[in-house]
Every structure is written in structure tokens, then in C-alpha cells.
Amino acid sequence: MKARIHVTLKSGVLDPQGKAIEHALSQLGFQGVDEARTGKVIELNLAESDPERAREQVDLMCRQLLANPVIENYDIELTT
Amino acid sequence: MKAAVVVFPGSNCDRDVAVALERAMGRPPVMVWHKDSDFEDVDLVVLPGGFSYGDYLRVGAISAHANVMREVKRRAGKGVPVLGICNGFQVLTESGLLPGALMRNKSLRFVCKDVGLKVETGQSLFTSRYETGQRVTFMAAHHDGSYFIDDAGRRQLEDREQIAFRYCDERGQVTPEANPNGSVANIAGIFNSEKTVLGMMPHPERMADPVLGGEDGRAMFEGLVEALS
């Protein structure tokens, strides 16, 4: 089973890289981008085949290491 | 007084802080490798600056789970003083010993310069040699020094007098222009609620000898020796 974890910054947390991307897009002539926010994607290959248990494991991994709950949210996507 | 300096792979200010400690203590600190799960009894643990684990995942995130940190957390829980400088501050927030988080500088640039700091309280083990409100000059050298904490957390830090240092201008005024990295409320360093743990981005050890451009940092180490001997 594979897990794909999207880690994003909480709203209200300053994202200077997002701001730089926003600025660069408008420099390139792309109009209408109100906001850009950055994040990261982490992919894991898991031995666990039960989706419920896999989600539990990955959730624990996110809380202990993969995301920092002070500044980040995470979202877990499981695929077989 | 005895001190330990923790060395992570990628630490690069461990020797500098060891020199500053040795001068103040009259003996060298114990250097503790990150894989060690135990080390001799000491009166102070220092987490030095650097780029431990190449800043992978998030600054300080991997180091916060190193073997040695379990022991550092245990001792901090018993009241042993811990000082985290720069990357050490990042490790302290990631390990939960201090609140908040350190993020990429607002300018996205690496900041390497002398910075003015306002001492928010002289009432601590770490700042006893400074006057409350005094302006000191330390050196900042970081890419991820923007301190973030939510409004409720910031108010709590202020109410409990847990803010140790704020970035200030030449006249000691805490202004947005004097903020080098976008930190919330110009925060440069904070204590835990017992004031036994201090984390700060600027480097006192880089201002501990006239040859380095200043001596304001020396007083921190001398004050610690006085308090812990």
C-alpha cells in the first residue's frame, strides 16, 4: 500500500516562498492568481495492506515527525 | 561548573561555543555525540548552531528525535538548564521543549550580520549579567530564523515573561525595520515557563571576544557560570 502525504502551511502562517511564486507568476504575465501557498508531498511504500491500519500508522508518523502541528496541516491519501 | 555541548551531524558552532564556555568555566565542556543515549552529569546542556541533518524535512526536525535528545528532554524535565543557539533553538521547538516554530526568513535570504537585541528580562540564569531593557549586539547567521507562534501563544509568552530577547534598532527600539527575519513580535529568543531552557537565534558565542567584533555575548556564559557553580 502506498501513502501520499500532503503537508501544507496552516492559514495565517507566513509563506514567503508562496509570495515569491505569486510575484514571479505575475511577472510572467499570468493574471488572476490571488495567492500561492507552498507545501510538500511525501510518498511512503507501506508493508501494511489494511487501509484503516495504514491510515492509523501514517497519521501517527505525521504527528510525530512528518508534519509540525504548530505550523502545518497534513492530508493522507492511500492507494494500493 | 560542568557543561555538555551536543554535537549533531552538521553542527558547526559546537567548537565556538565550547571555546566560549571553556573561557568562562576554566575547563572544557564535555562534547556529546548525538547517538549517545547517556552522558555524565552536567549543570548545563548546550545545543549548538549549525545545519544538523542538512536541515532535511524541517530545520531541527530529525535532530529532535536523535538518541541524545531523549536524555536532554529527561534532564530538562528535572530542571537541568538547556541553552539552544540557532539550530539548537530550532531543535528545542521541534522537540517540544519550547513553544512555536522557526521558519524560512521572510526575505528568503540567509541573514548573516550583527543584530541589536533588547534584553527583555535580566531575571534568569542566562541573562543575570544584563539589565532588563539593555541593548546588546550579537550575531545572527541563519536562513530559518523567523519565529512563529499564534496570537494566543504570543500573549502567553508575554504574560509569563518568557520572551528573553527581541530584535531592536541602534536606539534599543523594537521596530519592524529592526526585525531581520520576520519573527512574530521581533522575538529573537524565548524561555520555557520555568526559565531553565533558553532558545535563541543570534549567537552569543560569536560575540565573546573582542577579536570577533564584540564581547556582549561573554556575559551570558559568565552569568551562567556564576549561577551554576
Short mmCIF file of C-alpha atoms in Angstrom, two decimals:
data_model
loop_
_atom_site.label_atom_id
_atom_site.label_comp_id
_atom_site.label_asym_id
_atom_site.label_seq_id
_atom_site.Cartn_x
_atom_site.Cartn_y
_atom_site.Cartn_z
CA MET A 1 0.00 0.00 0.00
CA LYS A 2 1.20 3.49 -0.80
CA ALA A 3 0.62 6.64 1.17
CA ARG A 4 0.94 10.10 -0.23
CA ILE A 5 1.05 12.82 2.40
CA HIS A 6 0.40 16.43 1.56
CA VAL A 7 1.88 18.80 4.11
CA THR A 8 0.62 22.37 3.84
CA LEU A 9 1.07 25.50 5.89
CA LYS A 10 -1.79 26.48 8.15
CA SER A 11 -3.68 29.59 7.15
CA GLY A 12 -2.23 32.64 8.85
CA VAL A 13 1.31 31.25 8.72
CA LEU A 14 3.58 33.43 6.62
CA ASP A 15 4.72 31.70 3.42
CA PRO A 16 7.45 33.84 1.83
CA GLN A 17 8.13 31.20 -0.84
CA GLY A 18 4.46 31.31 -1.83
CA LYS A 19 4.70 35.10 -2.05
CA ALA A 20 7.78 34.84 -4.30
CA ILE A 21 5.95 32.39 -6.60
CA GLU A 22 2.93 34.69 -6.73
CA HIS A 23 5.17 37.58 -7.72
CA ALA A 24 7.04 35.54 -10.36
CA LEU A 25 3.76 34.37 -11.94
CA SER A 26 2.52 37.93 -12.25
CA GLN A 27 5.91 38.96 -13.74
CA LEU A 28 5.41 36.23 -16.36
CA GLY A 29 2.08 37.77 -17.27
CA PHE A 30 -0.21 35.26 -15.56
CA GLN A 31 -3.06 37.33 -14.21
CA GLY A 32 -5.66 36.41 -11.64
CA VAL A 33 -3.51 34.46 -9.17
CA ASP A 34 -4.70 35.79 -5.83
CA GLU A 35 -2.47 33.66 -3.67
CA ALA A 36 0.16 30.93 -3.90
CA ARG A 37 0.91 28.65 -0.96
CA THR A 38 3.68 26.07 -0.92
CA GLY A 39 3.85 22.70 0.78
CA LYS A 40 5.45 19.34 0.35
CA VAL A 41 4.50 15.85 -0.72
CA ILE A 42 5.92 12.76 0.99
CA GLU A 43 5.36 9.32 -0.52
CA LEU A 44 5.69 6.16 1.51
CA ASN A 45 5.65 2.50 0.48
CA LEU A 46 4.00 0.60 3.30
CA ALA A 47 4.08 -3.08 4.21
CA GLU A 48 0.60 -2.74 5.74
CA SER A 49 -2.23 -3.75 3.41
CA ASP A 50 -5.22 -2.86 5.57
CA PRO A 51 -6.25 0.73 4.73
CA GLU A 52 -7.56 1.50 8.19
CA ARG A 53 -4.42 0.34 9.96
CA ALA A 54 -2.25 2.01 7.34
CA ARG A 55 -4.02 5.32 7.88
CA GLU A 56 -3.57 4.98 11.63
CA GLN A 57 0.16 4.33 11.24
CA VAL A 58 0.70 7.20 8.84
CA ASP A 59 -1.33 9.54 11.00
CA LEU A 60 0.99 8.77 13.91
CA MET A 61 4.04 9.31 11.66
CA CYS A 62 2.64 12.70 10.65
CA ARG A 63 2.04 13.77 14.22
CA GLN A 64 5.45 12.62 15.46
CA LEU A 65 7.69 13.64 12.58
CA LEU A 66 6.37 14.32 9.11
CA ALA A 67 4.39 17.48 9.94
CA ASN A 68 4.80 20.13 12.61
CA PRO A 69 1.32 20.75 14.05
CA VAL A 70 2.34 24.26 15.14
CA ILE A 71 2.59 25.46 11.54
CA GLU A 72 1.38 22.69 9.25
CA ASN A 73 -1.68 20.67 8.29
CA TYR A 74 -1.47 17.29 6.61
CA ASP A 75 -3.66 15.19 4.44
CA ILE A 76 -3.18 11.46 3.84
CA GLU A 77 -4.03 9.77 0.55
CA LEU A 78 -3.82 5.97 0.38
CA THR A 79 -3.54 3.92 -2.81
CA THR A 80 -2.97 0.23 -3.41
CA MET B 1 30.53 24.09 36.83
CA LYS B 2 30.31 21.38 34.17
CA ALA B 3 28.67 21.76 30.78
CA ALA B 4 27.94 19.50 27.82
CA VAL B 5 27.77 20.50 24.18
CA VAL B 6 25.73 18.17 21.97
CA VAL B 7 27.19 17.51 18.52
CA PHE B 8 24.85 16.51 15.70
CA PRO B 9 25.99 15.62 12.19
CA GLY B 10 26.04 19.08 10.61
CA SER B 11 26.58 21.09 13.79
CA ASN B 12 29.14 23.80 13.03
CA CYS B 13 29.16 26.11 16.06
CA ASP B 14 29.93 23.37 18.58
CA ARG B 15 33.60 24.33 18.79
CA ASP B 16 32.88 28.07 19.02
CA VAL B 17 30.52 27.60 21.93
CA ALA B 18 32.96 25.15 23.58
CA VAL B 19 35.67 27.85 23.43
CA ALA B 20 33.34 30.45 24.96
CA LEU B 21 32.29 28.01 27.71
CA GLU B 22 35.85 26.95 28.47
CA ARG B 23 36.91 30.57 28.91
CA ALA B 24 34.07 31.23 31.31
CA MET B 25 34.28 27.92 33.21
CA GLY B 26 38.04 27.43 33.26
CA ARG B 27 37.60 23.88 31.91
CA PRO B 28 36.43 22.42 28.64
CA PRO B 29 32.84 21.20 28.28
CA VAL B 30 32.05 17.56 27.54
CA MET B 31 31.28 17.05 23.85
CA VAL B 32 28.38 14.59 23.43
CA TRP B 33 27.71 12.82 20.13
CA HIS B 34 24.06 12.70 19.04
CA LYS B 35 23.99 8.89 19.12
CA ASP B 36 24.87 8.77 22.81
CA SER B 37 21.86 7.98 24.94
CA ASP B 38 23.55 8.98 28.18
CA PHE B 39 26.35 11.29 29.32
CA GLU B 40 27.88 12.41 32.59
CA ASP B 41 26.03 14.69 34.97
CA VAL B 42 26.41 18.33 33.98
CA ASP B 43 24.98 21.66 35.14
CA LEU B 44 24.21 22.93 31.64
CA VAL B 45 23.46 21.36 28.26
CA VAL B 46 24.11 23.38 25.10
CA LEU B 47 22.63 22.61 21.69
CA PRO B 48 24.86 24.47 19.23
CA GLY B 49 24.26 26.18 15.90
CA GLY B 50 24.69 24.54 12.53
CA PHE B 51 22.69 22.66 9.94
CA SER B 52 22.07 19.34 11.61
CA TYR B 53 20.98 16.61 9.17
CA GLY B 54 21.24 19.19 6.38
CA ASP B 55 18.01 20.81 7.62
CA TYR B 56 16.13 17.91 5.96
CA LEU B 57 12.34 17.74 6.32
CA ARG B 58 12.23 20.82 8.60
CA VAL B 59 15.04 22.57 10.45
CA GLY B 60 15.76 20.68 13.66
CA ALA B 61 13.12 18.01 12.97
CA ILE B 62 15.41 14.99 12.61
CA SER B 63 17.74 16.05 15.43
CA ALA B 64 14.78 16.43 17.76
CA HIS B 65 14.43 12.63 17.61
CA ALA B 66 18.15 11.79 18.00
CA ASN B 67 19.05 9.41 20.85
CA VAL B 68 20.68 12.15 22.84
CA MET B 69 17.54 14.29 22.79
CA ARG B 70 15.59 11.76 24.85
CA GLU B 71 18.17 12.25 27.58
CA VAL B 72 18.25 16.04 27.11
CA LYS B 73 14.45 16.14 27.45
CA ARG B 74 14.58 13.97 30.56
CA ARG B 75 17.14 16.24 32.18
CA ALA B 76 15.34 19.41 31.12
CA GLY B 77 12.27 17.93 32.82
CA LYS B 78 14.29 17.63 36.01
CA GLY B 79 15.31 21.28 35.76
CA VAL B 80 18.79 20.97 34.24
CA PRO B 81 19.34 24.21 32.26
CA VAL B 82 19.45 23.89 28.46
CA LEU B 83 20.67 26.57 26.05
CA GLY B 84 19.87 26.21 22.34
CA ILE B 85 21.53 28.60 19.93
CA CYS B 86 20.38 28.98 16.31
CA ASN B 87 19.96 25.37 15.10
CA GLY B 88 19.81 24.49 18.80
CA PHE B 89 16.74 26.75 19.16
CA GLN B 90 15.17 25.03 16.15
CA VAL B 91 15.80 21.63 17.76
CA LEU B 92 14.24 22.84 21.03
CA THR B 93 11.00 23.93 19.34
CA GLU B 94 10.83 20.73 17.26
CA SER B 95 11.34 18.61 20.36
CA GLY B 96 8.59 20.43 22.22
CA LEU B 97 10.86 21.87 24.93
CA LEU B 98 9.93 25.36 23.71
CA PRO B 99 6.69 26.53 22.06
CA GLY B 100 6.36 27.85 18.50
CA ALA B 101 8.35 27.07 15.36
CA LEU B 102 11.17 28.55 13.28
CA MET B 103 10.52 29.11 9.61
CA ARG B 104 12.24 30.41 6.48
CA ASN B 105 13.26 34.09 6.78
CA LYS B 106 10.64 36.44 5.39
CA SER B 107 13.18 37.85 2.91
CA LEU B 108 14.04 34.27 1.81
CA ARG B 109 17.67 35.35 2.19
CA PHE B 110 20.28 33.94 4.50
CA VAL B 111 20.86 36.63 7.13
CA CYS B 112 24.45 36.98 8.33
CA LYS B 113 25.05 40.16 10.29
CA ASP B 114 25.34 41.76 13.70
CA VAL B 115 21.94 42.33 15.26
CA GLY B 116 20.81 44.54 18.11
CA LEU B 117 18.83 42.79 20.82
CA LYS B 118 16.79 44.20 23.64
CA VAL B 119 17.14 42.13 26.80
CA GLU B 120 13.53 41.62 27.88
CA THR B 121 14.47 40.37 31.33
CA GLY B 122 17.65 40.22 33.35
CA GLN B 123 15.88 37.87 35.78
CA SER B 124 17.09 34.49 34.57
CA LEU B 125 20.05 32.14 34.81
CA PHE B 126 21.02 33.13 31.29
CA THR B 127 20.58 36.89 31.44
CA SER B 128 21.57 37.75 35.02
CA ARG B 129 24.57 39.75 33.83
CA TYR B 130 22.36 42.02 31.72
CA GLU B 131 19.97 44.75 32.78
CA THR B 132 16.32 44.44 31.79
CA GLY B 133 15.91 46.70 28.75
CA GLN B 134 19.63 46.73 27.94
CA ARG B 135 20.63 46.70 24.27
CA VAL B 136 23.26 44.14 23.30
CA THR B 137 24.82 43.18 19.98
CA PHE B 138 25.01 39.51 18.99
CA MET B 139 25.47 37.95 15.58
CA ALA B 140 22.75 36.35 13.50
CA ALA B 141 23.59 33.75 10.85
CA HIS B 142 20.54 31.82 9.68
CA HIS B 143 18.18 31.03 6.84
CA ASP B 144 15.32 29.80 9.01
CA GLY B 145 15.01 32.20 11.92
CA SER B 146 11.51 33.55 11.52
CA TYR B 147 9.87 32.71 14.83
CA PHE B 148 6.20 31.80 14.53
CA ILE B 149 3.66 31.37 17.29
CA ASP B 150 -0.09 32.01 17.15
CA ASP B 151 -1.64 35.03 18.89
CA ALA B 152 -2.73 33.09 21.96
CA GLY B 153 0.75 31.61 22.33
CA ARG B 154 2.40 35.00 21.92
CA ARG B 155 0.19 36.52 24.61
CA GLN B 156 1.05 33.66 26.92
CA LEU B 157 4.78 34.19 26.33
CA GLU B 158 4.35 37.89 27.09
CA ASP B 159 2.17 37.36 30.17
CA ARG B 160 4.59 34.83 31.65
CA GLU B 161 7.64 36.93 30.74
CA GLN B 162 9.06 34.12 28.62
CA ILE B 163 10.49 36.40 25.95
CA ALA B 164 14.23 36.71 26.51
CA PHE B 165 15.34 38.90 23.59
CA ARG B 166 13.73 40.97 20.85
CA TYR B 167 15.42 42.43 17.77
CA CYS B 168 15.88 46.20 18.16
CA ASP B 169 17.50 49.16 16.39
CA GLU B 170 20.55 51.20 17.48
CA ARG B 171 18.49 53.11 19.98
CA GLY B 172 17.06 49.97 21.54
CA GLN B 173 13.65 50.44 19.92
CA VAL B 174 11.81 47.27 18.87
CA THR B 175 10.71 48.26 15.35
CA PRO B 176 9.63 46.34 12.23
CA GLU B 177 12.76 47.65 10.45
CA ALA B 178 14.98 46.06 13.09
CA ASN B 179 13.38 42.65 12.52
CA PRO B 180 15.86 40.71 10.31
CA ASN B 181 13.73 37.68 9.53
CA GLY B 182 10.01 38.30 10.02
CA SER B 183 9.77 36.85 13.53
CA VAL B 184 6.46 37.40 15.34
CA ALA B 185 6.79 40.44 17.65
CA ASN B 186 10.55 40.70 16.84
CA ILE B 187 11.16 37.65 19.03
CA ALA B 188 14.81 36.54 18.97
CA GLY B 189 14.83 34.23 21.99
CA ILE B 190 12.41 32.64 24.45
CA PHE B 191 12.43 30.74 27.74
CA ASN B 192 10.32 27.81 28.86
CA SER B 193 7.88 28.68 31.64
CA GLU B 194 10.44 27.85 34.38
CA LYS B 195 13.15 29.90 32.61
CA THR B 196 15.50 26.90 32.71
CA VAL B 197 15.51 26.46 28.93
CA LEU B 198 16.53 29.28 26.58
CA GLY B 199 16.40 29.13 22.80
CA MET B 200 17.70 32.00 20.69
CA MET B 201 18.58 32.55 17.03
CA PRO B 202 21.50 35.03 17.42
CA HIS B 203 24.88 33.71 18.58
CA PRO B 204 26.27 34.93 21.91
CA GLU B 205 29.39 32.78 21.36
CA ARG B 206 30.23 34.82 18.26
CA MET B 207 30.42 37.94 20.40
CA ALA B 208 32.50 36.54 23.23
CA ASP B 209 35.89 38.01 22.32
CA PRO B 210 36.98 41.45 21.02
CA VAL B 211 38.64 39.68 18.07
CA LEU B 212 35.16 38.57 16.95
CA GLY B 213 33.89 42.16 16.94
CA GLY B 214 32.33 42.37 20.38
CA GLU B 215 32.03 40.95 23.85
CA ASP B 216 28.34 41.30 24.67
CA GLY B 217 27.88 37.53 24.49
CA ARG B 218 30.55 36.76 27.07
CA ALA B 219 28.32 37.99 29.89
CA MET B 220 25.82 35.22 29.16
CA PHE B 221 28.42 32.50 29.72
CA GLU B 222 29.91 34.27 32.74
CA GLY B 223 26.45 34.72 34.26
CA LEU B 224 25.72 31.01 33.77
CA VAL B 225 28.98 30.05 35.48
CA GLU B 226 28.18 32.35 38.37
CA ALA B 227 24.66 30.93 38.74
CA LEU B 228 25.57 27.26 38.28
CA SER B 229 28.85 26.94 40.18
#
